[in-house]
GROMACS .gro file of C-alpha atoms in nm:
model
  193
    1MET     CA    1  -5.948  -0.446   0.938
    2ASP     CA    2  -6.071  -0.849   0.888
    3ILE     CA    3  -6.427  -0.809   0.899
    4ASN     CA    4  -6.434  -1.134   1.038
    5LEU     CA    5  -6.218  -1.042   1.326
    6ILE     CA    6  -6.480  -0.766   1.382
    7GLU     CA    7  -6.800  -1.047   1.355
    8ASN     CA    8  -6.616  -1.240   1.637
    9THR     CA    9  -6.592  -0.972   1.859
   10GLU     CA   10  -6.888  -0.831   1.840
   11LYS     CA   11  -7.027  -1.161   1.893
   12LEU     CA   12  -6.833  -1.225   2.184
   13SER     CA   13  -6.922  -0.886   2.335
   14LEU     CA   14  -7.305  -0.980   2.273
   15GLU     CA   15  -7.240  -1.329   2.459
   16SER     CA   16  -7.065  -1.169   2.693
   17LYS     CA   17  -7.367  -0.891   2.824
   18ASP     CA   18  -7.605  -1.207   2.801
   19LYS     CA   19  -7.428  -1.398   3.117
   20LYS     CA   20  -7.387  -1.187   3.412
   21ILE     CA   21  -7.001  -1.311   3.546
   22THR     CA   22  -7.015  -1.314   3.920
   23LYS     CA   23  -6.658  -1.331   4.153
   24ARG     CA   24  -6.561  -1.685   4.297
   25GLU     CA   25  -6.701  -1.735   4.617
   26ASP     CA   26  -6.445  -1.969   4.796
   27TYR     CA   27  -6.139  -1.727   4.837
   28LEU     CA   28  -6.004  -1.727   5.140
   29ASP     CA   29  -6.040  -1.375   5.388
   30TRP     CA   30  -5.827  -1.161   5.505
   31ARG     CA   31  -5.795  -1.371   5.773
   32GLU     CA   32  -5.782  -1.664   5.679
   33TYR     CA   33  -5.472  -1.576   5.379
   34PHE     CA   34  -5.295  -1.433   5.690
   35MET     CA   35  -5.295  -1.674   5.862
   36ALA     CA   36  -5.211  -1.933   5.602
   37THR     CA   37  -4.962  -1.756   5.507
   38ALA     CA   38  -4.817  -1.810   5.861
   39PHE     CA   39  -4.834  -2.190   5.894
   40LEU     CA   40  -4.692  -2.202   5.552
   41ALA     CA   41  -4.399  -2.034   5.705
   42ALA     CA   42  -4.310  -2.271   5.959
   43LYS     CA   43  -4.292  -2.500   5.705
   44ARG     CA   44  -3.928  -2.366   5.649
   45SER     CA   45  -3.852  -2.478   6.045
   46LYS     CA   46  -3.584  -2.703   6.114
   47ASP     CA   47  -3.727  -2.791   6.463
   48PRO     CA   48  -3.798  -3.106   6.521
   49SER     CA   49  -4.077  -3.022   6.793
   50TYR     CA   50  -4.225  -2.745   6.672
   51GLN     CA   51  -4.303  -2.525   6.362
   52VAL     CA   52  -4.437  -2.174   6.392
   53GLY     CA   53  -4.490  -1.914   6.179
   54ALA     CA   54  -4.555  -1.525   6.175
   55CYS     CA   55  -4.678  -1.278   5.949
   56ILE     CA   56  -4.710  -0.917   5.987
   57VAL     CA   57  -4.946  -0.758   5.858
   58ASN     CA   58  -5.017  -0.340   5.866
   59LYS     CA   59  -5.374  -0.164   5.820
   60GLU     CA   60  -5.390  -0.161   5.443
   61ASN     CA   61  -5.403  -0.568   5.473
   62LYS     CA   62  -5.029  -0.554   5.260
   63ILE     CA   63  -4.789  -0.797   5.423
   64VAL     CA   64  -4.491  -0.648   5.572
   65GLY     CA   65  -4.297  -0.899   5.696
   66VAL     CA   66  -4.271  -1.323   5.798
   67GLY     CA   67  -4.059  -1.525   5.983
   68TYR     CA   68  -4.048  -1.862   6.114
   69ASN     CA   69  -3.866  -2.071   6.447
   70GLY     CA   70  -3.459  -2.143   6.391
   71MET     CA   71  -3.128  -2.048   6.412
   72PRO     CA   72  -3.007  -1.725   6.347
   73ILE     CA   73  -2.830  -1.608   5.991
   74GLY     CA   74  -2.445  -1.751   6.022
   75CYS     CA   75  -2.539  -2.048   6.219
   76SER     CA   76  -2.557  -2.319   6.089
   77ASP     CA   77  -2.856  -2.598   6.138
   78ASP     CA   78  -2.673  -2.835   6.126
   79GLU     CA   79  -2.412  -2.714   6.406
   80PHE     CA   80  -2.674  -2.590   6.680
   81PRO     CA   81  -2.870  -2.792   6.874
   82TRP     CA   82  -3.204  -2.926   6.820
   83GLY     CA   83  -3.250  -3.060   7.157
   84LYS     CA   84  -3.490  -3.012   7.455
   85ASN     CA   85  -3.450  -3.232   7.721
   86THR     CA   86  -3.010  -3.214   7.751
   87THR     CA   87  -2.788  -3.237   8.060
   88SER     CA   88  -2.656  -2.969   7.933
   89LYS     CA   89  -2.840  -2.553   7.835
   90LEU     CA   90  -2.532  -2.503   7.640
   91ASP     CA   91  -2.679  -2.813   7.450
   92SER     CA   92  -3.023  -2.688   7.431
   93LYS     CA   93  -3.206  -2.535   7.140
   94PHE     CA   94  -3.328  -2.311   7.404
   95LEU     CA   95  -3.084  -2.050   7.422
   96TYR     CA   96  -3.026  -2.036   7.055
   97VAL     CA   97  -3.324  -2.063   6.834
   98CYS     CA   98  -3.500  -1.722   6.695
   99HIS     CA   99  -3.896  -1.752   6.772
  100ALA     CA  100  -4.103  -1.639   6.431
  101GLU     CA  101  -4.235  -1.316   6.603
  102MET     CA  102  -3.900  -1.205   6.627
  103ASN     CA  103  -3.761  -1.319   6.303
  104ALA     CA  104  -4.074  -1.161   6.119
  105ILE     CA  105  -4.028  -0.820   6.305
  106LEU     CA  106  -3.659  -0.822   6.219
  107ASN     CA  107  -3.720  -0.938   5.858
  108LYS     CA  108  -3.981  -0.628   5.806
  109ASN     CA  109  -3.974  -0.465   5.478
  110SER     CA  110  -4.121  -0.169   5.573
  111SER     CA  111  -3.964   0.092   5.806
  112ASP     CA  112  -4.117   0.009   6.119
  113VAL     CA  113  -4.423  -0.231   6.235
  114LYS     CA  114  -4.618   0.012   6.392
  115ASP     CA  115  -4.982  -0.025   6.395
  116CYS     CA  116  -4.953  -0.356   6.258
  117THR     CA  117  -5.154  -0.744   6.306
  118ILE     CA  118  -4.884  -1.005   6.386
  119TYR     CA  119  -5.067  -1.362   6.315
  120VAL     CA  120  -4.887  -1.649   6.469
  121GLY     CA  121  -4.944  -2.032   6.513
  122LEU     CA  122  -4.868  -1.995   6.897
  123PHE     CA  123  -4.938  -1.768   7.117
  124PRO     CA  124  -4.576  -1.572   7.189
  125CYS     CA  125  -4.376  -1.623   7.476
  126ASN     CA  126  -4.248  -1.417   7.743
  127GLU     CA  127  -3.929  -1.252   7.489
  128CYS     CA  128  -4.127  -1.204   7.164
  129ALA     CA  129  -4.413  -1.059   7.338
  130LYS     CA  130  -4.141  -0.791   7.460
  131ILE     CA  131  -4.022  -0.753   7.094
  132ILE     CA  132  -4.402  -0.725   6.945
  133ILE     CA  133  -4.441  -0.402   7.225
  134GLN     CA  134  -4.177  -0.265   7.165
  135SER     CA  135  -4.190  -0.272   6.783
  136GLY     CA  136  -4.520  -0.070   6.849
  137ILE     CA  137  -4.734  -0.406   6.692
  138THR     CA  138  -5.138  -0.361   6.872
  139GLU     CA  139  -5.240  -0.697   6.793
  140VAL     CA  140  -5.154  -1.113   6.851
  141ILE     CA  141  -5.393  -1.330   6.641
  142TYR     CA  142  -5.321  -1.625   6.718
  143PHE     CA  143  -5.419  -2.031   6.624
  144SER     CA  144  -5.287  -2.178   6.977
  145ASP     CA  145  -5.267  -2.081   7.371
  146GLU     CA  146  -5.170  -2.529   7.438
  147LYS     CA  147  -4.884  -2.362   7.672
  148GLY     CA  148  -5.142  -2.121   7.801
  149HIS     CA  149  -5.076  -2.232   8.162
  150LYS     CA  150  -4.701  -2.163   8.184
  151PRO     CA  151  -4.544  -1.877   8.359
  152LYS     CA  152  -4.379  -1.714   8.039
  153TYR     CA  153  -4.702  -1.703   7.870
  154ILE     CA  154  -4.908  -1.620   8.146
  155ALA     CA  155  -4.601  -1.271   8.164
  156SER     CA  156  -4.696  -1.212   7.823
  157LYS     CA  157  -5.054  -1.164   7.868
  158LYS     CA  158  -4.981  -0.916   8.168
  159MET     CA  159  -4.786  -0.754   7.920
  160PHE     CA  160  -4.991  -0.733   7.660
  161ASP     CA  161  -5.252  -0.636   7.856
  162ALA     CA  162  -5.081  -0.346   8.027
  163ALA     CA  163  -4.928  -0.238   7.677
  164GLY     CA  164  -5.294  -0.216   7.532
  165VAL     CA  165  -5.180  -0.476   7.294
  166LYS     CA  166  -5.480  -0.689   7.185
  167TYR     CA  167  -5.525  -1.060   7.093
  168TRP     CA  168  -5.758  -1.272   7.060
  169GLN     CA  169  -5.738  -1.729   6.938
  170TYR     CA  170  -5.810  -1.724   6.598
  171ILE     CA  171  -6.097  -2.003   6.457
  172PRO     CA  172  -6.020  -2.129   6.075
  173LYS     CA  173  -6.301  -2.157   5.827
  174ASN     CA  174  -6.094  -2.396   5.683
  175ASN     CA  175  -5.982  -2.668   5.847
  176LYS     CA  176  -5.741  -2.734   5.536
  177ILE     CA  177  -5.609  -2.513   5.286
  178GLU     CA  178  -5.445  -2.737   4.983
  179ILE     CA  179  -5.181  -2.585   4.745
  180THR     CA  180  -5.138  -2.805   4.464
  181PHE     CA  181  -4.844  -2.775   4.214
  182SER     CA  182  -4.896  -3.063   4.031
  183GLY     CA  183  -5.124  -3.071   3.792
  184ALA     CA  184  -5.185  -2.629   3.695
  185ASP     CA  185  -5.319  -2.617   3.384
  186TRP     CA  186  -5.256  -2.204   3.321
  187GLN     CA  187  -5.283  -2.144   3.036
  188ASN     CA  188  -5.636  -2.340   3.036
  189THR     CA  189  -5.740  -2.159   3.312
  190SER     CA  190  -5.677  -1.892   3.196
  191SER     CA  191  -5.790  -1.879   2.863
  192SER     CA  192  -6.188  -1.917   2.974
  193ASN     CA  193  -6.153  -1.584   3.149
   0.00000   0.00000   0.00000
């Protein structure tokens, strides 16, 4: 074996013993990470009015489902309507769009979502509340309840209360989480680790 290699390894070993290496302190906590995942999923939505995402997490803090509001599989985003205030209900998005919660539950990567938590940008409507309850999800963490005064959201809360599904509003620690792809220099960051 090369004597220089042995000496350099011993020197590095001594240097690392002198420095106490501590973990990074500005990392995302679990809840911030899961809500951010829901917000990132919402970026996939083509809805011009509301972009909503959902992230389902099991008891081991593993993501088991992600979804956003959009058209059903096989229904072209270019052929079905995105309007809200239309003269005919058939020309309104409301008859066609699948909500984020529904998509997250249906697109799950586990056998079920029983006893899971769902993170969602907007408080679930009554239709999504029914799906959440029927799927066995036991906790809803939402960012906004701006439509909470409307009957279908009041109905959601009544059903959640009756079924024992906990729900509460998430207040973020960070106002902004930024993801930057340009300028990432993985070689420089990994060589210092």
